[in-house]
Structures are given as structure tokens and as C-alpha cells.
Short mmCIF file of C-alpha atoms in Angstrom, two decimals:
data_model
loop_
_atom_site.label_atom_id
_atom_site.label_comp_id
_atom_site.label_asym_id
_atom_site.label_seq_id
_atom_site.Cartn_x
_atom_site.Cartn_y
_atom_site.Cartn_z
CA MET Z 16 103.69 98.21 106.62
CA VAL Z 17 102.80 97.31 110.20
CA ALA Z 18 105.16 99.41 112.31
CA ALA Z 19 107.22 102.40 111.28
CA LEU Z 20 109.47 105.19 112.40
CA GLU Z 21 107.50 108.09 110.95
CA LEU Z 22 108.55 111.65 110.29
CA HIS Z 23 105.69 114.09 110.82
CA LEU Z 24 105.02 116.95 108.45
CA ASP Z 25 104.25 120.61 109.16
CA VAL Z 26 100.63 121.65 109.68
CA ASP Z 27 100.13 123.14 106.18
CA THR Z 28 101.50 120.09 104.44
CA THR Z 29 99.44 117.76 106.64
CA ARG Z 30 96.29 119.72 105.75
CA ARG Z 31 97.15 119.66 102.05
CA ILE Z 32 97.69 115.89 101.98
CA ARG Z 33 94.51 115.27 104.00
CA THR Z 34 92.65 117.40 101.45
CA LEU Z 35 94.06 115.17 98.70
CA TRP Z 36 92.94 112.07 100.65
CA ARG Z 37 89.42 113.51 100.92
CA ALA Z 38 89.33 114.40 97.20
CA LEU Z 39 90.29 110.85 96.27
CA ASP Z 40 87.72 109.36 98.68
CA ALA Z 41 85.03 111.60 97.15
CA GLU Z 42 85.88 110.12 93.73
CA GLY Z 43 85.58 106.56 95.07
CA ILE Z 44 89.31 106.03 95.30
CA PRO Z 45 90.20 104.72 98.76
CA SER Z 46 92.85 106.81 100.51
CA LEU Z 47 95.01 106.19 103.57
CA GLY Z 48 92.77 108.70 105.31
CA SER Z 49 89.68 106.53 104.90
CA LEU Z 50 91.46 103.34 106.00
CA HIS Z 51 90.99 104.39 109.60
CA GLN Z 52 91.36 107.63 111.54
CA LYS Z 53 94.75 106.75 113.04
CA HIS Z 54 96.87 107.54 110.00
CA ARG Z 55 98.45 110.93 109.52
CA PRO Z 56 100.48 112.05 106.52
CA HIS Z 57 104.11 111.10 107.10
CA LEU Z 58 107.41 109.99 105.65
CA SER Z 59 108.70 106.65 107.02
CA LEU Z 60 112.42 106.29 107.78
CA ALA Z 61 112.18 102.64 108.84
CA ALA Z 62 109.58 99.87 108.95
CA ALA Z 63 109.22 96.29 110.15
CA HIS Z 64 106.55 93.88 111.31
CA ARG Z 65 107.17 95.10 114.84
CA ILE Z 66 109.32 97.92 116.20
CA ASP Z 67 109.92 98.37 119.92
CA PRO Z 68 109.36 102.08 120.65
CA GLU Z 69 111.57 101.93 123.77
CA ALA Z 70 114.47 100.40 121.80
CA VAL Z 71 114.10 103.08 119.12
CA ALA Z 72 113.98 105.86 121.72
CA ALA Z 73 117.12 104.49 123.38
CA ALA Z 74 118.94 104.13 120.04
CA LEU Z 75 118.07 107.65 118.96
CA ALA Z 76 118.46 109.39 122.37
CA GLY Z 77 119.79 112.89 121.90
CA PHE Z 78 119.41 112.83 118.11
CA PRO Z 79 116.78 115.24 116.71
CA VAL Z 80 115.10 112.76 114.37
CA GLY Z 81 113.97 114.64 111.30
CA ARG Z 82 113.33 117.94 113.01
CA GLY Z 83 113.91 120.89 110.74
CA LEU Z 84 114.60 118.87 107.60
CA SER Z 85 113.01 120.28 104.49
CA VAL Z 86 111.61 117.90 101.91
CA SER Z 87 109.94 118.33 98.54
CA PHE Z 88 107.22 116.09 97.20
CA ASP Z 89 107.68 116.40 93.45
CA PHE Z 90 106.34 113.24 91.80
CA VAL Z 91 103.83 110.42 92.10
CA GLY Z 92 104.73 106.75 92.21
CA GLN Z 93 103.24 103.37 92.76
CA PHE Z 94 104.48 100.14 94.35
CA VAL Z 95 103.38 96.62 93.40
CA GLY Z 96 100.04 95.95 95.04
CA ARG Z 97 98.41 99.19 93.88
CA VAL Z 98 100.08 101.40 96.49
CA LEU Z 99 100.04 105.05 95.44
CA TRP Z 100 102.41 107.61 96.93
CA LEU Z 101 103.95 111.05 96.64
CA GLY Z 102 107.71 110.89 96.07
CA VAL Z 103 110.33 112.95 97.85
CA THR Z 104 113.25 114.34 95.88
CA MET Z 105 116.47 113.15 97.47
CA THR Z 106 118.90 115.63 98.97
CA PRO Z 107 122.29 115.02 100.54
CA GLU Z 108 120.85 116.17 103.87
CA LEU Z 109 118.00 113.66 103.70
CA LEU Z 110 120.30 110.82 102.70
CA ASP Z 111 122.78 111.64 105.48
CA HIS Z 112 119.97 111.88 108.03
CA HIS Z 113 118.49 108.56 106.95
CA ARG Z 114 121.91 106.84 107.17
CA GLU Z 115 122.58 108.27 110.65
CA VAL Z 116 119.18 107.07 111.90
CA HIS Z 117 119.85 103.58 110.53
CA ASP Z 118 123.36 103.43 111.93
CA ARG Z 119 121.93 104.28 115.37
CA LEU Z 120 119.08 101.78 115.03
CA ALA Z 121 121.46 99.02 114.00
CA ALA Z 122 123.79 99.80 116.92
CA GLY Z 123 120.73 99.62 119.20
CA GLY Z 124 119.70 96.22 117.83
CA VAL Z 125 116.54 97.52 116.10
CA GLU Z 126 115.78 95.35 113.04
CA ILE Z 127 114.05 96.87 110.05
CA TRP Z 128 112.98 95.69 106.60
CA GLU Z 129 115.64 95.54 103.97
CA HIS Z 130 113.88 97.91 101.57
CA TYR Z 131 114.05 100.72 104.17
CA ARG Z 132 117.81 100.46 104.59
CA PRO Z 133 120.21 103.06 103.16
CA GLY Z 134 120.75 102.50 99.46
CA ARG Z 135 117.32 100.83 99.01
CA TRP Z 136 114.93 103.31 100.66
CA VAL Z 137 112.39 105.17 98.51
CA PRO Z 138 111.22 108.19 100.55
CA HIS Z 139 107.51 108.66 100.07
CA CYS Z 140 104.18 109.66 101.62
CA THR Z 141 101.59 106.92 101.09
CA ILE Z 142 98.33 108.17 99.61
CA SER Z 143 96.50 104.85 99.11
CA LEU Z 144 97.22 101.20 99.82
CA ARG Z 145 94.81 99.65 97.31
CA VAL Z 146 93.91 101.79 94.29
CA PRO Z 147 91.66 99.74 92.01
CA ASN Z 148 93.40 99.28 88.66
CA PRO Z 149 90.65 100.97 86.58
CA VAL Z 150 91.05 104.20 88.54
CA MET Z 151 94.86 104.33 88.95
CA ALA Z 152 95.32 106.85 86.11
CA PRO Z 153 92.68 109.25 87.51
CA ALA Z 154 94.19 108.87 90.97
CA ILE Z 155 97.65 109.75 89.65
CA ARG Z 156 96.25 112.77 87.79
CA ARG Z 157 94.51 113.95 90.96
CA CYS Z 158 97.77 113.63 92.95
CA LEU Z 159 99.70 115.58 90.34
CA GLU Z 160 97.31 118.49 90.78
CA TYR Z 161 98.62 118.88 94.36
CA LEU Z 162 102.32 118.91 93.49
CA PRO Z 163 104.84 120.22 94.20
CA ILE Z 164 104.56 120.28 97.98
CA ARG Z 165 107.36 121.73 100.07
CA ALA Z 166 107.38 120.48 103.67
CA THR Z 167 109.23 120.76 106.91
CA ILE Z 168 109.64 117.80 109.27
CA THR Z 169 108.35 118.77 112.70
CA GLY Z 170 108.75 115.57 114.71
CA ALA Z 171 108.92 111.82 114.69
CA ALA Z 172 107.18 108.82 116.27
CA VAL Z 173 107.09 105.07 116.26
CA ALA Z 174 103.67 104.08 114.94
CA ASP Z 175 102.06 100.66 114.95
CA HIS Z 176 98.35 101.17 114.35
CA VAL Z 177 97.48 97.52 114.65
CA ASN Z 178 98.80 97.52 118.24
CA ASP Z 179 97.61 101.11 119.05
CA ILE Z 180 101.17 102.41 119.39
CA ASP Z 181 101.98 106.05 118.55
CA GLN Z 182 105.05 106.89 120.59
CA PRO Z 183 106.53 110.37 119.90
CA LEU Z 184 110.32 110.65 119.96
#
């Protein structure tokens, strides 16, 4: 992922996930926290190679992106390429919110990757981008020790760490 519309998590959840990142790093398992200091625990609603923060802000003007939504991290998953993540249990509220955000982005001409569109999106919080295969099982076990995690969304931003963009909405 290069650019994303990120939902930010409450302070307690952010601390808990950062603690998990540090625990994995201490065991020699690279976490998103050790990639560089710009990442913060989040849930991405949309992603693309590039996302124009001004276009997103215009498309979502007046819409409280994510604020007040409750989410529950209840399982661990992995994507091809050794990406490890905490999975969010879907709720009707989360699905409706995601669809509304995408309808507004599409109307505003903001293009996003297909696998973040409604009906394809897997809501998750990335824990690591490159878990070495020999330590995937211990990494999953460590993540399971931290679950479940109940969280509240407190804000949103367009983030593109490669281009030093972190634009709150």
C-alpha cells in the first residue's frame, strides 16, 4: 500500500497495538512499527498508488469519516506476501459506512484499488508487511494473545508515507 484513507483508533487501542508491534520486534519478527516511525495503527478504508488529499477532503466534506464507529479485532489473518494483520468483524454499520465513503469518493473522481471497494474489502489492521515464513506461526500466536481488541474510531486521514503526506480529514 502506498497511499490510504486511514481510520485512526482510540488511544488505548493504539497503545495496545504498538505494544504488540514491540513484542514482535523483540522476538525478531519485523512489525509495521519498526518499518519506520511514520506508521500508526489504523484501519484503511481505501488505498491506491496515489491519493490526492484535497480531492478526498472535497469528496468527503461534511461527512464524519469513521468518527464514533466501534470495531472489534477478533482474528488474525495473512495476505499473500507474508503480510500479517488483525481482522475486524464486519457489522452492518461498518459496511454501510464503507459503502458511503466509496460512493462519495467515486462521485468525487477519487480512484482506489479494486480490492478496497465495497464487496471486496477486508477490514484489517496491518501488523507486519514481511513476516519470515519460519516465524509466521509464532507471530500469529503472539497476535492471538492480544485479542480481542474493542476499538473506537477517533478520526481519519489520507496518509502517503513515501511522499510525507498525513492529511487529517
